[in-house]
Coordinates of C-alpha atoms (C1' of nucleotides) in Angstrom, one line a residue:
Chain A
M913 CA -2.1 -29.8 25.4
S914 CA -0.7 -31.2 22.4
L915 CA -3.9 -32.8 21.1
C916 CA -7.0 -30.9 20.0
G917 CA -8.7 -32.4 23.0
K918 CA -11.6 -31.4 25.0
S919 CA -12.5 -27.8 24.8
F920 CA -11.5 -27.4 21.0
Q921 CA -13.4 -28.8 18.1
S922 CA -11.6 -31.2 15.6
C923 CA -9.4 -29.7 12.7
R924 CA -12.3 -31.1 10.5
L925 CA -14.6 -28.8 11.8
C926 CA -12.4 -25.6 11.9
Q927 CA -13.3 -23.0 9.2
S928 CA -9.3 -22.9 8.0
F929 CA -9.9 -26.6 6.8
E930 CA -13.7 -26.3 5.6
S931 CA -13.1 -23.4 3.2
G932 CA -9.3 -22.7 3.9
I933 CA -6.1 -23.9 2.6
F934 CA -6.4 -27.4 3.8
S935 CA -9.7 -28.1 2.2
D936 CA -8.8 -30.7 0.1
L937 CA -6.1 -32.4 1.9
P938 CA -6.2 -36.2 2.0
E939 CA -7.5 -38.1 5.3
K940 CA -4.1 -39.4 6.2
D941 CA -2.2 -35.8 6.1
L942 CA -5.3 -34.2 8.0
K943 CA -4.8 -36.7 10.7
L944 CA -1.2 -35.9 10.8
L945 CA -2.1 -32.4 11.2
E946 CA -4.5 -33.0 14.0
Q947 CA -2.0 -34.9 15.7
C948 CA 0.9 -32.3 15.8
K949 CA -1.0 -29.2 16.3
T950 CA -1.3 -27.4 19.6
A951 CA -4.3 -25.3 20.6
N952 CA -4.1 -22.1 22.8
H953 CA -6.5 -19.7 24.4
Y954 CA -5.8 -16.1 24.3
K955 CA -7.2 -13.3 26.1
R956 CA -8.1 -9.7 25.0
K957 CA -4.8 -7.5 24.6
Q958 CA -2.4 -10.7 24.5
V959 CA 0.1 -10.5 21.9
I960 CA 0.7 -13.7 19.6
F961 CA 3.7 -12.6 18.0
Y962 CA 5.7 -9.0 17.9
E963 CA 6.9 -7.7 14.7
G964 CA 10.6 -8.7 14.7
N965 CA 10.0 -12.1 16.5
P966 CA 11.7 -15.0 15.1
V967 CA 9.1 -17.3 13.1
V968 CA 8.3 -20.7 14.4
G969 CA 5.1 -21.7 12.8
L970 CA 1.5 -21.0 11.5
Y971 CA -1.2 -19.9 13.5
C972 CA -5.0 -20.8 12.5
I973 CA -7.8 -18.7 14.2
Q974 CA -10.4 -21.0 15.6
S975 CA -12.5 -18.3 17.1
G976 CA -12.0 -14.7 18.3
K977 CA -10.5 -11.6 16.6
V978 CA -6.9 -10.6 16.0
K979 CA -5.8 -7.4 14.7
L980 CA -2.4 -7.4 12.5
Y981 CA -0.6 -4.2 12.8
K982 CA 3.0 -2.7 11.9
T983 CA 4.6 0.1 14.0
S984 CA 6.5 2.7 12.5
G985 CA 9.3 4.7 13.7
G986 CA 7.5 7.2 15.5
G987 CA 5.6 4.5 17.2
K988 CA 2.5 5.0 15.4
Q989 CA 0.6 2.0 14.4
Q990 CA -1.1 1.0 11.1
I991 CA -3.6 -1.7 11.1
L992 CA -3.3 -4.1 8.2
K993 CA -6.0 -6.6 8.9
I994 CA -8.5 -7.8 11.4
A995 CA -8.3 -11.7 11.4
Q996 CA -11.1 -13.8 12.7
E997 CA -12.1 -17.3 12.7
G998 CA -10.7 -19.4 9.6
D999 CA -8.0 -17.0 9.0
I1000 CA -4.2 -17.9 9.4
L1001 CA -1.5 -16.0 10.8
G1002 CA 2.1 -15.7 10.3
H1003 CA 2.2 -17.3 6.7
S1004 CA 3.6 -14.6 5.3
A1005 CA 6.9 -14.8 7.3
L1006 CA 7.4 -18.6 6.9
F1007 CA 9.0 -18.4 3.5
T1008 CA 11.5 -15.6 3.9
E1009 CA 14.2 -15.9 6.2
T1010 CA 13.2 -12.8 7.9
P1011 CA 11.3 -12.5 11.3
H1012 CA 7.7 -11.4 11.7
M1013 CA 6.8 -8.4 9.6
A1014 CA 3.8 -7.5 11.8
T1015 CA 2.3 -7.8 15.4
A1016 CA -0.7 -10.0 16.0
E1017 CA -2.7 -8.8 18.9
V1018 CA -6.0 -10.3 20.1
M1019 CA -8.8 -8.0 20.1
E1020 CA -11.5 -10.7 21.3
E1021 CA -11.2 -13.7 23.4
A1022 CA -9.8 -16.4 20.7
N1023 CA -9.0 -20.0 20.2
I1024 CA -6.1 -20.4 18.1
C1025 CA -4.0 -23.4 16.8
F1026 CA -0.2 -23.7 16.3
L1027 CA 1.4 -25.5 13.7
D1028 CA 5.2 -26.2 13.7
K1029 CA 7.1 -24.5 10.9
T1030 CA 9.1 -27.8 10.0
R1031 CA 5.9 -29.7 10.1
F1032 CA 3.8 -27.4 8.2
I1033 CA 6.7 -27.2 5.3
L1034 CA 6.5 -30.9 5.4
V1035 CA 2.8 -30.8 4.6
L1036 CA 3.5 -28.3 2.1
Q1037 CA 6.2 -30.3 0.1
T1038 CA 3.8 -33.4 0.1
N1039 CA 0.8 -31.5 -1.2
P1040 CA 1.1 -29.1 -4.0
S1041 CA -2.4 -28.3 -3.7
V1042 CA -2.0 -26.7 -0.2
S1043 CA 1.0 -24.5 -2.0
L1044 CA -1.4 -23.5 -4.6
K1045 CA -4.0 -22.3 -2.3
L1046 CA -1.8 -20.8 -0.2
L1047 CA -0.2 -19.0 -3.4
G1048 CA -3.8 -17.8 -3.8
Q1049 CA -4.1 -16.4 -0.3
L1050 CA -0.8 -14.5 -0.3
S1051 CA -1.9 -12.9 -3.9
R1052 CA -5.2 -11.9 -2.7
E1053 CA -3.5 -10.3 0.5
L1054 CA -0.9 -8.4 -1.7
N1055 CA -3.7 -7.3 -4.0
R1056 CA -5.4 -6.0 -0.6
A1057 CA -2.4 -4.1 0.2
E1058 CA -1.7 -2.6 -3.0
E1059 CA -5.3 -1.4 -3.0
Q1060 CA -4.6 0.2 0.3
V1061 CA -1.8 2.1 -1.0
L1062 CA -3.8 3.3 -3.8
D1063 CA -6.6 4.4 -1.5
L1064 CA -4.1 6.1 1.1
A1065 CA -2.4 7.9 -2.1
Y1066 CA -5.6 9.4 -3.8
K1067 CA -8.7 9.2 -1.6
S1068 CA -9.5 11.8 1.3
V1069 CA -9.7 10.5 4.8
R1070 CA -13.8 11.0 4.7
V1071 CA -14.0 8.2 1.6
R1072 CA -11.3 6.2 3.4
L1073 CA -13.3 5.9 6.6
V1074 CA -16.7 5.4 4.8
E1075 CA -15.1 2.3 2.7
F1076 CA -13.7 1.2 5.9
L1077 CA -17.0 1.1 7.7
L1078 CA -18.7 -0.7 4.8
T1079 CA -16.0 -3.4 4.8
L1080 CA -16.5 -3.8 8.3
K1081 CA -20.3 -4.1 7.4
Q1082 CA -19.3 -6.8 5.0
N1083 CA -17.4 -8.7 7.7
F1084 CA -19.0 -8.1 10.9
G1085 CA -22.5 -6.7 10.3
V1086 CA -25.4 -8.2 11.3
Y1087 CA -29.0 -6.9 10.2
E1088 CA -31.1 -6.2 13.3
Q1089 CA -34.0 -3.6 13.7
G1090 CA -33.4 -1.9 10.7
V1091 CA -29.8 -1.3 10.8
Y1092 CA -26.1 -3.5 10.2
R1093 CA -24.9 -3.5 13.8
L1094 CA -21.2 -4.2 13.7
Q1095 CA -20.2 -7.1 15.8
I1096 CA -17.0 -5.4 16.6
S1097 CA -15.6 -3.2 19.2
L1098 CA -13.0 -0.6 17.9
S1099 CA -11.7 2.1 19.8
R1100 CA -11.5 5.3 18.0
E1101 CA -7.6 5.3 18.1
E1102 CA -8.3 1.8 16.2
L1103 CA -10.2 3.1 13.6
A1104 CA -7.7 6.0 12.9
Q1105 CA -5.0 3.2 12.8
A1106 CA -6.9 1.4 10.3
I1107 CA -7.4 3.9 7.8
G1108 CA -4.3 5.9 8.5
T1109 CA -5.4 9.3 10.1
T1110 CA -5.6 10.7 13.8
V1111 CA -8.3 10.1 16.3
E1112 CA -9.6 13.7 16.4
T1113 CA -10.5 13.4 12.7
V1114 CA -12.1 9.9 13.0
V1115 CA -14.2 11.7 15.9
R1116 CA -15.2 14.5 13.7
L1117 CA -16.3 12.6 10.9
L1118 CA -18.2 10.1 12.9
T1119 CA -20.2 12.6 14.6
E1120 CA -20.9 14.2 11.0
F1121 CA -22.2 10.8 9.8
R1122 CA -24.3 10.7 13.0
T1123 CA -25.9 13.9 12.5
E1124 CA -26.9 13.0 8.9
G1125 CA -28.5 10.0 10.0
L1126 CA -26.3 7.8 8.4
I1127 CA -24.7 5.8 11.2
E1128 CA -25.7 5.0 14.8
V1129 CA -22.8 5.4 17.3
E1130 CA -23.3 4.4 21.0
K1131 CA -19.9 4.1 23.0
K1132 CA -17.8 1.6 21.0
S1133 CA -20.8 0.2 19.0
I1134 CA -21.6 1.4 15.6
A1135 CA -24.4 0.6 13.5
I1136 CA -24.8 1.5 9.8
R1137 CA -28.5 3.0 9.0
E1138 CA -27.9 3.7 5.3
P1139 CA -25.3 1.9 3.5
E1140 CA -26.4 3.3 0.2
K1141 CA -26.3 6.9 1.1
L1142 CA -22.9 6.3 2.7
L1143 CA -21.8 4.8 -0.9
E1144 CA -22.9 8.1 -2.6
F1145 CA -20.8 10.0 -0.4
I1146 CA -17.8 8.6 -2.1
E1147 CA -19.0 8.3 -5.5
A1148 CA -19.1 12.0 -6.3
P1149 CA -15.8 13.2 -4.9
Y1150 CA -12.9 10.9 -6.2
Chain B
M731 CA 9.4 -17.7 -32.1
S732 CA 8.6 -20.5 -29.7
L733 CA 12.1 -21.4 -28.6
C734 CA 14.7 -19.2 -27.2
G735 CA 16.5 -19.0 -30.5
K736 CA 19.0 -16.8 -31.7
S737 CA 19.0 -13.4 -30.2
F738 CA 18.0 -14.7 -26.7
Q739 CA 20.2 -16.3 -24.2
S740 CA 19.3 -19.7 -22.8
C741 CA 17.0 -19.7 -19.6
R742 CA 20.0 -21.2 -17.8
L743 CA 21.8 -17.8 -18.0
C744 CA 18.6 -15.8 -17.4
Q745 CA 18.7 -14.0 -14.1
S746 CA 15.3 -15.6 -13.3
F747 CA 17.0 -18.8 -13.0
E748 CA 20.3 -17.9 -11.5
S749 CA 19.0 -16.2 -8.5
G750 CA 15.1 -16.4 -8.8
I751 CA 12.3 -19.0 -8.2
F752 CA 13.7 -21.5 -10.9
S753 CA 17.1 -21.8 -9.5
D754 CA 17.3 -25.2 -8.2
L755 CA 15.0 -26.8 -10.9
P756 CA 16.2 -30.5 -11.9
E757 CA 18.0 -30.4 -15.3
K758 CA 14.8 -32.3 -17.1
D759 CA 12.2 -29.3 -15.9
L760 CA 14.6 -27.0 -17.0
K761 CA 14.8 -28.2 -20.3
L762 CA 11.2 -28.5 -20.5
L763 CA 10.8 -25.0 -19.6
E764 CA 13.2 -23.9 -22.0
Q765 CA 11.0 -25.7 -24.8
C766 CA 7.6 -24.4 -23.9
K767 CA 8.5 -20.7 -23.0
T768 CA 8.6 -17.9 -25.8
A769 CA 10.5 -14.9 -26.0
N770 CA 9.4 -11.5 -26.9
H771 CA 10.7 -7.8 -27.7
Y772 CA 8.8 -4.9 -26.1
K773 CA 9.6 -1.3 -27.1
R774 CA 9.0 1.8 -24.7
K775 CA 5.6 2.5 -23.8
Q776 CA 4.3 -1.1 -24.8
V777 CA 1.8 -2.9 -22.5
I778 CA 2.4 -6.3 -21.6
F779 CA -0.9 -6.7 -19.9
Y780 CA -3.7 -4.4 -18.5
E781 CA -5.2 -4.6 -15.0
G782 CA -8.3 -6.6 -15.6
N783 CA -7.0 -8.7 -18.6
P784 CA -7.3 -12.5 -18.2
V785 CA -4.1 -14.0 -16.8
V786 CA -2.7 -16.6 -19.4
G787 CA 0.8 -17.2 -17.8
L788 CA 4.0 -16.0 -16.3
Y789 CA 6.4 -13.2 -17.7
C790 CA 10.1 -13.2 -16.8
I791 CA 12.3 -10.1 -17.5
Q792 CA 15.0 -11.2 -19.5
S793 CA 16.4 -7.1 -20.1
G794 CA 14.9 -3.8 -19.8
K795 CA 12.4 -2.2 -17.3
V796 CA 8.7 -2.6 -16.6
K797 CA 6.6 -0.5 -14.3
L798 CA 3.5 -2.1 -12.7
Y799 CA 0.8 0.3 -11.6
K800 CA -2.6 0.3 -10.5
T801 CA -5.3 2.9 -11.9
S802 CA -7.8 4.5 -9.7
G803 CA -11.4 5.6 -10.4
G804 CA -10.3 9.2 -11.1
G805 CA -7.9 8.0 -13.5
K806 CA -4.8 8.3 -11.4
Q807 CA -2.1 5.7 -11.3
Q808 CA 0.2 4.4 -8.5
I809 CA 3.4 3.1 -9.6
L810 CA 3.7 -0.3 -7.2
K811 CA 7.1 -1.5 -8.6
I812 CA 9.7 -1.1 -10.9
A813 CA 10.8 -4.5 -12.4
Q814 CA 14.1 -5.3 -14.0
E815 CA 16.0 -8.3 -15.3
G816 CA 15.5 -11.3 -13.2
D817 CA 12.0 -10.2 -11.8
I818 CA 9.0 -12.0 -12.9
L819 CA 5.5 -10.5 -13.7
G820 CA 2.0 -11.8 -13.5
H821 CA 2.8 -14.3 -10.8
S822 CA 0.3 -12.7 -8.3
A823 CA -2.6 -13.1 -10.4
L824 CA -1.9 -16.7 -11.5
F825 CA -3.2 -18.3 -8.4
T826 CA -6.6 -16.4 -7.8
E827 CA -9.5 -16.6 -10.1
T828 CA -9.5 -13.1 -10.8
P829 CA -7.8 -11.0 -13.6
H830 CA -4.6 -9.0 -13.5
M831 CA -4.6 -6.7 -10.6
A832 CA -2.2 -4.2 -12.4
T833 CA -1.0 -3.0 -15.7
A834 CA 2.4 -3.6 -16.7
E835 CA 4.2 -1.2 -19.2
V836 CA 7.7 -1.2 -20.5
M837 CA 9.8 1.7 -19.8
E838 CA 13.0 0.7 -21.4
E839 CA 13.2 -1.8 -24.4
A840 CA 12.8 -5.3 -22.8
N841 CA 13.1 -8.8 -23.6
I842 CA 10.5 -10.8 -22.1
C843 CA 9.9 -14.5 -21.9
F844 CA 6.4 -15.9 -21.6
L845 CA 5.4 -19.3 -20.0
D846 CA 1.9 -20.9 -20.4
K847 CA -0.3 -20.7 -17.2
T848 CA -1.1 -24.5 -17.3
R849 CA 2.3 -25.6 -18.1
F850 CA 3.7 -23.5 -15.4
I851 CA 1.4 -24.8 -12.8
L852 CA 2.1 -28.2 -13.9
V853 CA 5.9 -27.3 -13.1
L854 CA 4.8 -26.1 -9.4
Q855 CA 2.7 -29.2 -8.9
T856 CA 6.0 -31.6 -9.6
N857 CA 8.5 -29.2 -8.0
P858 CA 7.5 -28.2 -4.3
S859 CA 11.0 -25.9 -4.2
V860 CA 9.5 -23.8 -6.9
S861 CA 6.4 -23.0 -4.9
L862 CA 8.2 -22.6 -1.7
K863 CA 10.3 -19.8 -3.7
L864 CA 7.3 -18.4 -5.0
L865 CA 5.8 -18.2 -1.7
G866 CA 8.7 -16.3 -0.2
Q867 CA 8.5 -14.0 -3.4
L868 CA 4.9 -13.1 -2.8
S869 CA 5.6 -12.6 0.9
R870 CA 8.4 -10.3 0.4
E871 CA 6.2 -8.2 -2.0
L872 CA 3.4 -8.3 0.7
N873 CA 5.7 -6.8 3.1
R874 CA 7.1 -4.3 1.0
A875 CA 3.2 -3.3 0.0
E876 CA 2.6 -3.1 3.5
E877 CA 5.7 -0.9 4.3
Q878 CA 4.2 1.1 1.7
V879 CA 1.0 1.5 3.6
L880 CA 2.8 2.6 6.3
D881 CA 4.9 5.3 4.6
L882 CA 1.9 6.8 3.1
A883 CA -0.2 6.7 6.3
Y884 CA 2.5 8.4 8.4
K885 CA 5.4 10.0 6.6
S886 CA 5.2 13.2 4.8
V887 CA 5.8 13.7 0.7
R888 CA 9.4 15.2 1.6
V889 CA 10.2 12.0 3.4
R890 CA 8.7 9.7 0.9
L891 CA 10.7 11.5 -2.1
V892 CA 14.0 11.0 -0.3
E893 CA 13.5 7.4 0.4
F894 CA 12.3 6.6 -3.1
L895 CA 15.3 8.3 -4.1
L896 CA 17.5 6.3 -2.2
T897 CA 15.9 3.0 -3.1
L898 CA 16.3 3.9 -6.6
K899 CA 20.1 4.3 -5.9
Q900 CA 20.0 1.0 -4.4
N901 CA 18.6 -0.6 -7.6
F902 CA 19.5 1.8 -10.5
G903 CA 22.5 3.7 -9.0
V904 CA 26.2 3.7 -10.4
Y905 CA 28.9 5.4 -8.8
E906 CA 30.9 7.9 -11.2
Q907 CA 32.7 11.0 -10.5
G908 CA 31.6 11.4 -7.1
V909 CA 27.8 10.8 -7.6
Y910 CA 25.5 7.8 -7.7
R911 CA 24.0 8.3 -11.0
L912 CA 20.6 6.8 -11.4
Q913 CA 20.5 4.4 -14.6
I914 CA 16.9 5.1 -15.2
S915 CA 14.7 7.8 -16.7
L916 CA 11.6 8.8 -14.8
S917 CA 9.2 11.6 -15.6
R918 CA 8.1 13.7 -12.9
E919 CA 4.8 12.4 -13.4
E920 CA 6.2 9.0 -12.9
L921 CA 8.0 10.1 -9.7
A922 CA 4.9 11.5 -8.4
Q923 CA 2.7 8.5 -9.1
A924 CA 5.6 6.2 -7.3
I925 CA 5.2 8.3 -4.2
G926 CA 1.6 9.3 -4.1
T927 CA 1.4 13.0 -4.7
T928 CA 1.5 15.5 -7.3
V929 CA 3.6 16.5 -10.3
E930 CA 3.9 20.0 -8.9
T931 CA 5.2 19.1 -5.6
V932 CA 7.8 16.6 -7.0
V933 CA 9.2 19.6 -8.9
R934 CA 9.2 21.9 -5.8
L935 CA 11.1 19.3 -3.8
L936 CA 13.6 18.2 -6.4
T937 CA 14.5 22.0 -7.0
E938 CA 14.8 22.2 -3.4
F939 CA 17.2 19.1 -2.9
R940 CA 19.2 20.5 -5.6
T941 CA 19.6 24.0 -4.5
E942 CA 20.8 22.3 -1.2
G943 CA 23.5 20.5 -3.1
L944 CA 22.2 17.1 -2.4
I945 CA 21.4 15.9 -5.8
E946 CA 21.9 16.7 -9.3
V947 CA 19.2 17.0 -11.6
E948 CA 19.6 17.5 -15.6
K949 CA 16.5 17.0 -17.5
K950 CA 15.6 13.5 -17.1
S951 CA 18.5 12.3 -15.2
I952 CA 19.1 12.5 -11.7
A953 CA 22.3 11.6 -9.4
I954 CA 22.5 11.5 -5.8
R955 CA 25.5 13.5 -4.1
E956 CA 25.1 13.2 -0.6
P957 CA 23.0 10.0 0.3
E958 CA 23.9 10.7 3.9
K959 CA 22.7 13.8 4.2
L960 CA 19.6 13.1 2.5
L961 CA 19.0 10.1 5.3
E962 CA 19.4 13.0 8.0
F963 CA 16.9 14.9 6.3
I964 CA 14.3 11.8 7.0
E965 CA 15.6 11.0 10.6
A966 CA 14.8 14.5 12.4
P967 CA 11.1 14.8 11.3
Y968 CA 9.1 11.3 11.4
Chain C
dC1281 C1' -15.2 7.1 45.1
dG1282 C1' -10.9 8.8 42.8
dC1283 C1' -7.7 8.1 39.2
dT1284 C1' -6.5 7.4 34.3
dA1285 C1' -7.6 6.3 29.8
dT1286 C1' -10.8 7.6 26.2
dT1287 C1' -13.6 10.5 23.7
dT1288 C1' -15.0 15.1 22.3
dT1289 C1' -14.5 19.7 20.7
dG1290 C1' -12.4 24.3 19.8
dA1291 C1' -8.6 27.1 17.7
dC1292 C1' -5.0 27.3 15.0
dC1293 C1' -1.8 26.3 11.3
dA1294 C1' 0.9 23.7 7.7
dC1295 C1' 1.6 20.8 4.3
dG1296 C1' 0.3 19.8 0.1
dT1297 C1' -3.1 20.1 -3.8
dT1298 C1' -5.4 23.0 -7.3
dC1299 C1' -5.5 26.1 -10.8
dA1300 C1' -3.3 29.1 -13.8
dA1301 C1' 0.2 31.1 -16.5
dC1302 C1' 4.6 30.2 -18.9
dC1303 C1' 8.7 28.3 -20.9
dG1304 C1' 11.5 25.2 -23.7
dC1305 C1' 11.5 21.7 -26.7
dT1306 C1' 10.0 18.6 -30.3
dG1307 C1' 7.6 17.0 -34.1
dT1308 C1' 4.4 18.2 -37.8
dG1309 C1' 2.1 20.3 -41.6
dG1310 C1' 1.7 24.3 -44.3
Chain D
dC727 C1' 11.8 26.7 -43.5
dC728 C1' 8.7 28.6 -40.2
dA729 C1' 4.5 28.6 -37.4
dC730 C1' 2.0 26.5 -34.4
dA731 C1' 0.1 22.8 -31.7
dG732 C1' 1.2 19.8 -28.0
dC733 C1' 3.7 17.9 -23.9
dG734 C1' 6.7 17.9 -20.2
dG735 C1' 8.7 20.8 -16.7
dT736 C1' 8.7 25.0 -13.7
dT737 C1' 6.9 28.5 -10.8
dG738 C1' 3.4 31.4 -8.1
dA739 C1' -0.6 32.4 -5.4
dA740 C1' -4.5 30.8 -3.1
dC741 C1' -7.4 27.3 -0.9
dG742 C1' -8.5 23.5 1.9
dT743 C1' -8.0 19.2 4.2
dG744 C1' -6.7 17.3 8.0
dG745 C1' -3.0 17.5 11.4
dT746 C1' -1.5 19.6 16.1
dC747 C1' -2.1 21.1 20.4
dA748 C1' -4.7 22.2 24.5
dA749 C1' -8.6 21.5 27.5
dA750 C1' -12.9 19.8 28.8
dA751 C1' -16.1 16.1 29.1
dT752 C1' -16.9 11.2 29.6
dA753 C1' -16.0 6.6 30.5
dG754 C1' -13.6 2.8 32.5
dC755 C1' -11.7 0.8 36.6
dG756 C1' -9.4 -0.6 40.6

DNA sequence: CGCTATTTTGACCACGTTCAACCGCTGTGG
DNA sequence: CCACAGCGGTTGAACGTGGTCAAAATAGCG
């Protein structure tokens, strides 16, 4: 269990290393990493860590999809991010003395590597380049969160849903038979939690978009017919 | 102008160093910093950098108050943070290849030190501890932004205003004559931009709080009479 | 096949925005 | 020195988006 082993590919081939924060790590440190990480398999609905849990290390997603969300006093949840292969989890609580700031729950079967906190910090201290990469990553996430603040403050629910559908197309869209099919299964509730509204409103807007011929909806599978027209939708009314 | 010089205190005494990211920098690196930074004076309404500007370095606030805000398509502004002495500015765009993600505008006369980008990154590369501090800082900011997302998504304007007033009390409140006077002057518009609402709504809520005896309002000066009662206000209705 | 969870639809209502007018203060030019 | 424009703040009235509640339809699941 403590080595990458059989069913899991080597770190070298993992997205987190190819394009991610470890990309230009020297060979010897890479070897060190490969030796001290553990790989786990998670099923749908499994929780990797809860908001409030103590922080024990860093998670790298090798495959699968994971949603990160915060829970408010009233029990409502706000989805902050949908992470997939190559993304890392838990990094934002590693450097504060605080527990995890959000819950990470698996949406699609996932293989996830775990790296011990102290070992990871050791790597950081000996490889400034990793720190810089991580600083860049956190900065981008901060920017994204601040953009979301702006959206919630000033944009209508309709516009927020359109924008969210388009980012889903960006991240999970596959072009087939004239439409961009979203290779991700989200419940209406999850859609609502992602854009900060209620289930009912999401349903109404989706049926509206569907009857306008902008999207196709079949159970949980959504496909985007006219990305340009969706865009027009949001340009007129700020 | 290129040295700390006369009117400005030494880096060693600055809040950014005492409790901030440079706190445990070795003596020699501290000296290096002191030599290559420049100190500037800014007046109210002056803009330190605009959203979209290229990033040239890091700013440390020695004194004064600075608001950080984003501007949306429709020209509306969302205040993300009110920074004061000891806070740093521009750090979140230093590690991405992107321009500044927000505008920094002076609210109260400020003395601000500037540190060249390449020199700062040099310091980072030679002092892992600074990187770790900065990672912690960015993480906390990310968490704060995500909390704000949660607030905007699920809390009423009334609750958001109460919470904002209480954080203002936290950061700028001085207890005198039985009230917590906020040592910061915000226009109604700025209050609105901070909590994501309109000027009119802010006015109405403030007069409501005032007639309830919870706060005192005299022009731009606000004082909080009953922080506990304000808290009660937001516990009942989620 | 029955039971629960999710989705959908409808009716209603409230919070908060929008628009408009007005007030008080300040700075500016005649 | 006053008139006036301009800006920030305040108030009122009307509207609309989107949330809430209830109930039916459908899907998912043991």
